[in-house]
Short mmCIF file of N, CA and C in Angstrom, two decimals:
data_model
loop_
_atom_site.label_atom_id
_atom_site.label_comp_id
_atom_site.label_asym_id
_atom_site.label_seq_id
_atom_site.Cartn_x
_atom_site.Cartn_y
_atom_site.Cartn_z
N UNK A 122 -1.78 53.95 213.67
CA UNK A 122 -1.12 52.71 213.21
C UNK A 122 0.19 53.13 212.67
N UNK A 123 1.08 52.17 212.68
CA UNK A 123 2.47 51.99 212.06
C UNK A 123 2.61 52.76 211.01
N UNK A 124 2.22 52.87 209.93
CA UNK A 124 2.21 53.53 208.74
C UNK A 124 1.92 55.11 208.70
N UNK A 125 1.06 55.37 209.78
CA UNK A 125 0.96 56.87 209.61
C UNK A 125 -0.06 57.52 208.62
N UNK A 126 -0.70 56.61 208.21
CA UNK A 126 -1.82 56.91 207.23
C UNK A 126 -2.63 55.57 207.09
N UNK A 127 -3.98 55.66 206.57
CA UNK A 127 -5.02 54.62 206.55
C UNK A 127 -4.31 53.53 205.85
N UNK A 128 -4.81 52.23 206.23
CA UNK A 128 -4.00 51.08 205.31
C UNK A 128 -4.83 51.06 204.04
N UNK A 129 -6.12 51.54 204.13
CA UNK A 129 -6.83 51.43 202.87
C UNK A 129 -6.18 52.25 201.65
N UNK A 130 -5.35 53.35 202.16
CA UNK A 130 -4.79 54.48 201.11
C UNK A 130 -3.46 53.53 200.86
N UNK A 131 -2.99 52.57 201.49
CA UNK A 131 -1.79 52.22 201.07
C UNK A 131 -1.77 51.01 200.45
N UNK A 132 -2.53 49.88 200.84
CA UNK A 132 -3.18 48.58 200.13
C UNK A 132 -4.26 48.63 199.49
N UNK A 133 -4.49 48.10 198.31
CA UNK A 133 -5.75 47.60 197.90
C UNK A 133 -6.77 46.46 198.57
N UNK A 134 -5.70 45.85 198.98
CA UNK A 134 -6.18 44.31 199.46
C UNK A 134 -5.14 43.93 200.65
N UNK A 135 -5.34 43.34 201.91
CA UNK A 135 -4.56 42.55 202.61
C UNK A 135 -5.52 41.42 203.29
N UNK A 136 -5.11 40.11 202.98
CA UNK A 136 -5.59 39.16 203.64
C UNK A 136 -5.61 38.91 205.24
N UNK A 137 -6.89 38.94 205.67
CA UNK A 137 -6.58 38.95 207.27
C UNK A 137 -6.06 38.00 207.69
N UNK A 138 -6.28 36.78 207.38
CA UNK A 138 -5.48 35.82 207.56
C UNK A 138 -4.06 35.45 207.39
N UNK A 139 -3.21 35.43 208.23
CA UNK A 139 -1.98 35.35 207.84
C UNK A 139 -1.27 34.16 207.09
N UNK A 140 -0.54 34.17 206.27
CA UNK A 140 0.15 32.94 205.54
C UNK A 140 1.28 32.32 206.27
N UNK A 141 1.85 33.30 207.22
CA UNK A 141 2.84 32.56 208.16
C UNK A 141 3.06 33.12 209.54
N UNK A 142 3.33 32.62 210.55
CA UNK A 142 3.42 33.53 211.76
C UNK A 142 4.71 32.67 212.52
N UNK A 143 5.19 33.36 213.27
CA UNK A 143 6.43 33.11 214.17
C UNK A 143 6.49 33.79 215.43
N UNK A 144 7.30 33.82 215.96
CA UNK A 144 7.53 34.58 217.48
C UNK A 144 7.39 35.93 217.24
N UNK A 145 8.35 36.65 216.27
CA UNK A 145 8.34 38.02 216.11
C UNK A 145 7.05 38.55 215.07
N UNK A 146 6.80 37.96 214.39
CA UNK A 146 5.72 38.92 213.20
C UNK A 146 4.90 37.63 212.64
N UNK A 147 3.83 38.10 211.90
CA UNK A 147 3.05 37.25 211.12
C UNK A 147 3.11 38.10 209.69
N UNK A 148 2.92 36.93 208.93
CA UNK A 148 2.98 37.76 207.22
C UNK A 148 1.64 37.30 206.77
N UNK A 149 1.19 38.43 205.95
CA UNK A 149 -0.13 38.72 205.24
C UNK A 149 0.10 38.98 203.80
N UNK A 150 -0.49 38.30 203.12
CA UNK A 150 -0.77 38.67 201.39
C UNK A 150 -1.43 39.97 201.43
N UNK A 151 -0.85 40.52 200.24
CA UNK A 151 -1.74 41.91 200.10
C UNK A 151 -1.33 42.37 198.76
N UNK A 152 -2.13 43.12 198.20
CA UNK A 152 -1.78 44.21 197.04
C UNK A 152 -1.68 45.62 196.87
N UNK A 153 -0.93 45.98 196.34
CA UNK A 153 -0.62 47.66 196.60
C UNK A 153 -1.72 48.16 195.36
N UNK A 154 -1.83 49.58 195.51
CA UNK A 154 -2.97 50.15 194.62
C UNK A 154 -2.56 49.79 193.32
N UNK A 155 -1.28 49.86 192.95
CA UNK A 155 -0.71 49.72 191.66
C UNK A 155 -0.34 48.23 191.12
N UNK A 156 -1.34 47.22 191.91
CA UNK A 156 -1.32 46.10 191.37
C UNK A 156 -0.33 45.19 191.59
N UNK A 157 0.97 45.64 192.84
CA UNK A 157 1.86 44.72 192.79
C UNK A 157 1.53 43.98 194.29
N UNK A 158 1.77 42.58 193.85
CA UNK A 158 1.44 41.66 194.80
C UNK A 158 2.55 41.61 196.06
N UNK A 159 2.26 41.61 197.35
CA UNK A 159 3.16 41.83 198.32
C UNK A 159 2.78 40.98 199.45
N UNK A 160 4.03 40.68 200.03
CA UNK A 160 3.81 40.20 201.49
C UNK A 160 4.44 40.95 202.36
N UNK A 161 3.47 41.44 203.60
CA UNK A 161 3.62 42.28 204.58
C UNK A 161 3.51 41.67 205.63
N UNK A 162 5.01 41.90 206.37
CA UNK A 162 5.38 40.84 207.61
C UNK A 162 5.10 42.28 208.81
N UNK A 163 4.13 42.02 209.81
CA UNK A 163 3.72 42.77 210.90
C UNK A 163 4.16 42.19 212.37
N UNK A 164 4.96 43.09 212.64
CA UNK A 164 5.48 42.73 214.07
C UNK A 164 4.43 42.53 215.20
N UNK A 165 4.60 41.45 215.86
CA UNK A 165 3.45 41.38 216.74
C UNK A 165 3.50 42.74 217.86
N UNK A 166 2.42 42.93 218.38
CA UNK A 166 2.32 44.25 219.44
C UNK A 166 3.02 44.06 220.47
N UNK A 167 3.38 45.08 221.07
CA UNK A 167 4.13 45.08 222.47
C UNK A 167 5.47 44.18 222.74
N UNK A 168 6.05 43.78 221.44
CA UNK A 168 7.33 42.94 221.46
C UNK A 168 8.32 43.56 221.93
N UNK A 169 8.56 44.89 221.69
CA UNK A 169 9.72 45.53 222.30
C UNK A 169 9.97 45.54 223.74
N UNK A 170 8.42 45.76 224.44
CA UNK A 170 8.33 45.82 225.85
C UNK A 170 8.89 44.62 226.32
N UNK A 171 8.07 43.42 225.98
CA UNK A 171 8.33 42.04 226.27
C UNK A 171 9.89 41.63 226.19
N UNK A 172 10.68 42.30 225.09
CA UNK A 172 11.94 41.87 225.15
C UNK A 172 12.64 42.55 225.69
N UNK A 173 12.46 43.61 226.23
CA UNK A 173 13.05 44.29 227.65
C UNK A 173 13.13 43.82 229.05
N UNK A 174 11.72 43.26 228.93
CA UNK A 174 11.37 42.60 230.51
C UNK A 174 12.25 41.01 230.41
N UNK A 175 12.29 40.29 229.10
CA UNK A 175 12.87 39.05 228.99
C UNK A 175 14.47 39.40 229.22
N UNK A 176 15.06 40.64 228.73
CA UNK A 176 16.50 40.83 229.27
C UNK A 176 16.70 41.03 230.69
N UNK A 177 15.89 42.12 231.24
CA UNK A 177 16.04 42.25 232.55
C UNK A 177 15.57 40.82 233.42
N UNK A 178 14.76 40.01 233.22
CA UNK A 178 14.82 38.92 233.75
C UNK A 178 16.06 37.98 233.76
N UNK A 179 16.60 37.96 232.81
CA UNK A 179 17.81 37.12 232.54
C UNK A 179 19.15 37.67 233.25
N UNK A 180 18.86 38.92 233.39
CA UNK A 180 20.48 39.86 233.71
C UNK A 180 20.25 39.69 235.46
N UNK A 181 18.88 39.19 235.64
CA UNK A 181 18.63 39.35 237.60
C UNK A 181 18.93 38.07 237.75
N UNK A 182 18.30 36.83 236.95
CA UNK A 182 18.82 35.36 236.93
C UNK A 182 20.28 35.20 237.12
N UNK A 183 21.09 35.93 236.24
CA UNK A 183 22.38 35.71 236.46
C UNK A 183 23.17 36.25 237.40
N UNK A 184 22.54 37.29 237.73
CA UNK A 184 23.20 38.02 239.00
C UNK A 184 22.68 37.26 240.25
N UNK A 185 21.80 36.58 240.36
CA UNK A 185 21.34 35.58 241.48
C UNK A 185 22.29 34.36 241.08
N UNK A 186 22.23 33.85 240.48
CA UNK A 186 23.34 32.58 240.05
C UNK A 186 24.69 32.88 240.60
N UNK A 187 25.05 34.02 240.24
CA UNK A 187 26.45 34.57 240.61
C UNK A 187 26.59 34.52 242.11
N UNK A 188 25.62 34.78 242.72
CA UNK A 188 25.68 34.65 244.37
C UNK A 188 26.18 33.33 244.88
N UNK A 189 25.86 32.25 244.06
CA UNK A 189 26.19 31.06 244.74
C UNK A 189 27.10 30.30 243.83
N UNK A 190 27.63 31.20 242.57
CA UNK A 190 28.26 30.19 241.80
C UNK A 190 29.01 31.83 240.96
N UNK A 191 30.45 32.08 242.10
CA UNK A 191 30.89 33.88 241.39
C UNK A 191 31.26 33.58 240.31
N UNK A 192 31.85 32.44 239.77
CA UNK A 192 32.68 31.82 238.54
C UNK A 192 31.75 31.86 237.29
N UNK A 193 30.13 31.63 237.62
CA UNK A 193 29.48 31.48 236.52
C UNK A 193 29.48 32.55 235.38
N UNK A 194 30.07 32.30 234.28
CA UNK A 194 30.55 33.47 233.51
C UNK A 194 29.75 33.84 232.19
N UNK A 195 28.38 33.92 232.68
CA UNK A 195 27.26 34.42 231.39
C UNK A 195 26.89 35.23 231.32
N UNK A 196 27.47 36.57 231.75
CA UNK A 196 27.23 38.05 231.74
C UNK A 196 27.27 38.56 230.28
N UNK A 197 28.06 37.73 229.73
CA UNK A 197 28.38 37.88 228.22
C UNK A 197 26.86 37.82 227.27
N UNK A 198 26.19 37.10 227.78
CA UNK A 198 25.06 36.55 227.37
C UNK A 198 23.94 38.05 227.29
N UNK A 199 23.86 38.45 228.57
CA UNK A 199 23.09 39.59 228.68
C UNK A 199 23.69 40.72 227.56
N UNK A 200 24.80 41.13 227.62
CA UNK A 200 25.33 42.03 226.66
C UNK A 200 24.89 41.60 225.25
N UNK A 201 25.08 40.58 224.77
CA UNK A 201 24.48 40.11 223.37
C UNK A 201 23.18 40.22 223.41
N UNK A 202 22.16 39.91 224.31
CA UNK A 202 20.98 40.22 224.01
C UNK A 202 20.58 41.82 223.90
N UNK A 203 21.11 42.61 224.82
CA UNK A 203 20.80 44.10 224.55
C UNK A 203 21.53 44.60 223.40
N UNK A 204 22.41 43.91 222.78
CA UNK A 204 23.01 44.43 221.54
C UNK A 204 22.33 43.82 220.50
N UNK A 205 21.89 42.49 220.40
CA UNK A 205 21.01 42.13 219.08
C UNK A 205 19.62 41.98 219.27
N UNK A 206 19.16 42.23 220.21
CA UNK A 206 17.55 42.10 220.15
C UNK A 206 16.87 43.33 219.52
N UNK A 207 17.45 44.55 219.79
CA UNK A 207 16.99 45.70 219.22
C UNK A 207 17.06 45.61 217.49
N UNK A 208 18.04 44.95 217.26
CA UNK A 208 18.59 44.66 215.91
C UNK A 208 17.21 43.46 215.26
N UNK A 209 16.99 42.75 215.95
CA UNK A 209 16.00 41.55 215.41
C UNK A 209 14.74 42.27 215.22
N UNK A 210 14.47 43.25 215.99
CA UNK A 210 13.14 43.83 216.43
C UNK A 210 13.02 45.08 215.36
N UNK A 211 13.97 45.27 214.53
CA UNK A 211 13.84 46.69 213.54
C UNK A 211 13.99 45.93 212.43
N UNK A 212 12.72 46.05 211.66
CA UNK A 212 12.65 45.63 209.98
C UNK A 212 12.95 46.48 209.23
N UNK A 213 13.49 47.44 209.46
CA UNK A 213 14.70 48.26 208.67
C UNK A 213 15.91 47.55 208.55
N UNK A 214 16.06 47.20 209.64
CA UNK A 214 17.52 46.41 209.64
C UNK A 214 17.45 45.04 208.78
N UNK A 215 16.11 44.46 209.16
CA UNK A 215 16.19 43.44 208.18
C UNK A 215 15.91 43.43 206.50
N UNK A 216 15.34 44.68 206.21
CA UNK A 216 15.44 45.23 204.77
C UNK A 216 16.77 45.52 204.30
N UNK A 217 17.49 45.97 205.20
CA UNK A 217 19.03 46.32 204.63
C UNK A 217 19.58 45.02 204.49
N UNK A 218 19.57 44.19 205.34
CA UNK A 218 20.06 42.82 204.87
C UNK A 218 19.65 41.92 203.63
N UNK A 219 18.33 42.23 203.86
CA UNK A 219 17.85 41.50 202.40
C UNK A 219 18.40 42.24 201.19
N UNK A 220 18.55 43.40 201.21
CA UNK A 220 19.28 44.20 200.10
C UNK A 220 20.62 43.72 200.23
N UNK A 221 21.35 43.96 201.03
CA UNK A 221 22.55 43.20 201.13
C UNK A 221 22.82 41.52 200.49
N UNK A 222 21.75 40.67 200.99
CA UNK A 222 21.80 39.39 200.53
C UNK A 222 21.88 39.46 198.92
N UNK A 223 20.87 40.22 198.78
CA UNK A 223 20.33 40.17 197.27
C UNK A 223 21.74 40.36 196.40
N UNK A 224 22.27 41.24 196.62
CA UNK A 224 23.66 41.83 195.92
C UNK A 224 24.45 40.66 195.98
N UNK A 225 24.95 39.91 197.08
CA UNK A 225 25.77 39.04 197.22
C UNK A 225 25.47 37.85 196.48
N UNK A 226 24.27 37.86 196.61
CA UNK A 226 23.56 36.21 195.92
C UNK A 226 23.37 36.46 194.60
N UNK A 227 23.67 37.52 193.86
CA UNK A 227 23.39 37.65 192.50
C UNK A 227 23.72 36.79 191.37
N UNK A 228 25.18 36.21 191.97
CA UNK A 228 25.97 35.00 190.91
C UNK A 228 25.10 33.90 190.69
N UNK A 229 24.01 33.57 191.61
CA UNK A 229 23.16 32.41 191.57
C UNK A 229 21.97 32.44 190.57
N UNK A 230 21.93 33.26 190.33
CA UNK A 230 20.95 33.81 189.15
C UNK A 230 19.35 33.70 189.57
N UNK A 231 18.55 32.94 188.84
CA UNK A 231 17.39 32.68 189.40
C UNK A 231 17.26 31.27 190.28
N UNK A 232 18.10 31.09 190.68
CA UNK A 232 18.08 29.86 191.35
C UNK A 232 17.76 30.02 193.09
N UNK A 233 18.47 31.44 193.25
CA UNK A 233 18.09 32.05 194.59
C UNK A 233 17.50 33.35 194.48
N UNK A 234 16.07 33.50 195.09
CA UNK A 234 15.24 34.67 194.70
C UNK A 234 15.31 35.42 196.36
N UNK A 235 15.73 36.57 196.61
CA UNK A 235 15.36 37.38 197.70
C UNK A 235 14.71 38.63 197.17
N UNK A 236 13.32 38.31 198.19
CA UNK A 236 11.92 39.34 197.54
C UNK A 236 12.98 40.81 197.59
N UNK A 237 12.09 41.46 196.78
CA UNK A 237 12.45 43.24 196.56
C UNK A 237 11.89 44.18 197.68
N UNK A 238 12.50 44.75 198.48
CA UNK A 238 11.79 45.34 199.77
C UNK A 238 11.28 46.74 199.05
N UNK A 239 10.13 46.78 199.73
CA UNK A 239 9.01 47.99 198.93
C UNK A 239 9.26 49.05 200.34
N UNK A 240 10.46 49.89 200.26
CA UNK A 240 11.00 50.67 201.59
C UNK A 240 9.91 51.66 201.67
N UNK A 241 9.40 52.29 200.95
CA UNK A 241 8.18 53.18 201.23
C UNK A 241 6.97 52.80 201.81
N UNK A 242 6.95 51.54 201.89
CA UNK A 242 5.73 50.89 202.44
C UNK A 242 6.41 50.02 203.71
N UNK A 243 7.33 50.11 204.08
CA UNK A 243 8.11 49.70 205.41
C UNK A 243 8.62 50.72 206.56
N UNK A 244 8.55 50.11 207.72
CA UNK A 244 8.96 50.70 209.06
C UNK A 244 9.82 49.94 209.76
N UNK A 245 9.93 50.46 210.89
CA UNK A 245 10.69 49.34 211.90
C UNK A 245 9.80 48.24 212.29
N UNK A 246 8.26 48.02 212.03
CA UNK A 246 7.84 47.23 212.41
C UNK A 246 6.47 46.47 211.41
N UNK A 247 6.99 47.25 210.21
CA UNK A 247 6.00 46.60 208.95
C UNK A 247 7.17 46.40 208.21
N UNK A 248 7.14 45.31 207.35
CA UNK A 248 8.24 44.96 206.22
C UNK A 248 7.48 44.65 204.95
N UNK A 249 7.45 45.36 203.94
CA UNK A 249 6.84 45.27 202.83
C UNK A 249 7.58 44.69 201.94
N UNK A 250 7.22 43.54 201.05
CA UNK A 250 8.30 42.74 200.39
C UNK A 250 7.51 42.28 198.75
N UNK A 251 8.16 42.39 197.79
CA UNK A 251 7.33 41.42 196.80
C UNK A 251 7.15 39.99 197.15
N UNK A 252 5.79 39.52 196.74
CA UNK A 252 5.46 38.31 197.21
C UNK A 252 6.02 37.40 195.97
N UNK A 253 7.04 36.40 196.78
CA UNK A 253 7.58 35.27 195.73
C UNK A 253 6.56 34.14 195.82
N UNK A 254 6.16 33.45 194.92
CA UNK A 254 5.27 32.42 194.62
C UNK A 254 6.41 31.25 194.86
N UNK A 255 5.68 30.13 195.49
CA UNK A 255 6.61 28.87 195.81
C UNK A 255 6.13 28.04 196.81
N UNK A 256 6.90 27.49 197.34
CA UNK A 256 6.48 26.32 198.71
C UNK A 256 7.58 26.33 199.54
N UNK A 257 7.26 25.82 200.80
CA UNK A 257 8.41 26.00 201.75
C UNK A 257 9.38 25.16 201.67
N UNK A 258 10.49 25.31 202.15
CA UNK A 258 11.49 24.51 202.09
C UNK A 258 11.58 23.20 202.53
N UNK A 259 10.65 23.18 203.83
CA UNK A 259 10.50 21.70 204.27
C UNK A 259 9.36 20.90 203.80
N UNK A 260 8.66 21.48 202.62
CA UNK A 260 7.53 20.62 201.90
C UNK A 260 8.18 19.66 200.64
N UNK A 261 8.89 18.73 200.95
CA UNK A 261 9.33 17.95 200.01
C UNK A 261 8.60 17.45 198.95
N UNK A 262 7.41 16.84 199.23
CA UNK A 262 6.23 16.81 198.08
C UNK A 262 6.10 17.92 197.15
N UNK A 263 5.99 19.32 197.66
CA UNK A 263 5.70 20.30 196.91
C UNK A 263 6.90 20.49 195.92
N UNK A 264 8.00 20.50 196.66
CA UNK A 264 9.18 20.58 195.75
C UNK A 264 9.38 19.65 194.73
N UNK A 265 9.11 18.66 194.80
CA UNK A 265 9.02 17.34 194.13
C UNK A 265 8.21 17.62 193.01
N UNK A 266 7.08 17.91 193.41
CA UNK A 266 5.91 18.15 192.21
C UNK A 266 6.27 19.38 191.36
N UNK A 267 7.08 20.17 191.86
CA UNK A 267 7.77 20.92 190.86
C UNK A 267 8.85 20.41 189.72
N UNK A 268 9.00 19.19 190.00
CA UNK A 268 10.00 18.68 189.06
C UNK A 268 11.75 19.02 189.79
N UNK A 269 11.74 19.08 190.90
CA UNK A 269 12.87 19.52 191.55
C UNK A 269 13.24 18.80 192.61
N UNK A 270 14.70 18.22 192.45
CA UNK A 270 15.15 16.99 193.38
C UNK A 270 15.33 17.37 194.84
N UNK A 271 14.84 17.13 196.01
CA UNK A 271 15.32 17.80 197.09
C UNK A 271 16.60 18.01 197.69
N UNK A 272 17.22 16.82 197.29
CA UNK A 272 18.72 17.04 197.37
C UNK A 272 19.48 18.16 196.56
N UNK A 273 18.77 18.47 195.43
CA UNK A 273 19.47 19.87 194.66
C UNK A 273 19.04 20.70 195.82
N UNK A 274 18.04 21.01 196.45
CA UNK A 274 17.53 22.24 197.05
C UNK A 274 18.27 22.26 198.54
N UNK A 275 18.71 21.01 198.94
CA UNK A 275 19.54 20.95 200.15
C UNK A 275 20.93 21.56 199.71
N UNK A 276 21.38 20.89 198.53
CA UNK A 276 22.76 21.58 197.93
C UNK A 276 22.70 22.88 197.77
N UNK A 277 21.76 23.34 197.33
CA UNK A 277 21.75 24.71 196.78
C UNK A 277 21.77 25.83 198.39
N UNK A 278 21.10 25.21 198.99
CA UNK A 278 20.85 25.68 200.38
C UNK A 278 22.33 25.54 200.82
N UNK A 279 23.03 24.74 201.04
CA UNK A 279 24.26 24.56 201.84
C UNK A 279 25.10 25.58 201.03
N UNK A 280 25.32 25.43 199.86
CA UNK A 280 26.08 26.66 198.97
C UNK A 280 25.78 28.04 199.19
N UNK A 281 24.65 28.10 199.42
CA UNK A 281 24.04 29.84 199.74
C UNK A 281 24.65 29.92 200.78
N UNK A 282 24.19 29.28 201.80
CA UNK A 282 24.80 29.80 203.38
C UNK A 282 26.58 29.75 203.29
N UNK A 283 26.93 28.67 202.83
CA UNK A 283 28.41 28.83 202.73
C UNK A 283 29.14 30.04 202.06
N UNK A 284 28.32 30.48 200.83
CA UNK A 284 28.78 31.87 199.93
C UNK A 284 28.48 32.89 201.12
N UNK A 285 27.52 33.17 201.82
CA UNK A 285 27.23 34.04 202.68
C UNK A 285 28.10 34.18 203.91
N UNK A 286 28.50 33.17 204.57
CA UNK A 286 29.05 32.82 205.81
C UNK A 286 30.72 33.05 205.37
N UNK A 287 31.20 32.12 204.85
CA UNK A 287 32.64 31.69 204.34
C UNK A 287 33.07 32.83 203.56
N UNK A 288 32.59 33.15 202.42
CA UNK A 288 33.11 33.94 201.45
C UNK A 288 33.00 35.70 201.82
N UNK A 289 31.69 35.85 202.41
CA UNK A 289 31.26 37.05 202.69
C UNK A 289 31.43 37.62 204.15
N UNK A 290 31.32 36.56 204.95
CA UNK A 290 31.50 36.89 206.31
C UNK A 290 29.89 37.44 206.99
N UNK A 291 28.93 37.15 206.03
CA UNK A 291 27.48 37.74 206.45
C UNK A 291 26.61 36.57 207.11
N UNK A 292 26.39 36.78 208.30
CA UNK A 292 25.62 35.61 208.99
C UNK A 292 24.23 36.21 209.31
#
């Protein structure tokens, strides 16, 4: 396994059913042996191989299009994919970005929570972080059930993104 040791020696409990799933990974709830509740993001298997195949296919498609349309100027897309896909697939990079976000957003107090990364329980394909209780930002009724106005959440989200992008240049 990715962790190079038995999972039972790392976590006291992992929920087999994911609490979230997306194109790159799925997230499971777990508990460490010292009782810390965590979110464990696990990359889908064979993703790097599939990504290399996709880049190859895009590169060949663009080459074929250029045969008929020599001015078709999208080769930059392949170069961007080659540069950025490996970063997207490396959860150590995501951990560094989370730490940077936490530092940059400290001024927001408890309005913005960036989970703590457990680096010793993380690899390129597994990212373990503190589990933060809450609701999805898209669940308006759950937000309002907590006594929070949806427009305040939207305003906070816009402010956070503006801070990261325009003040810190961090995208």
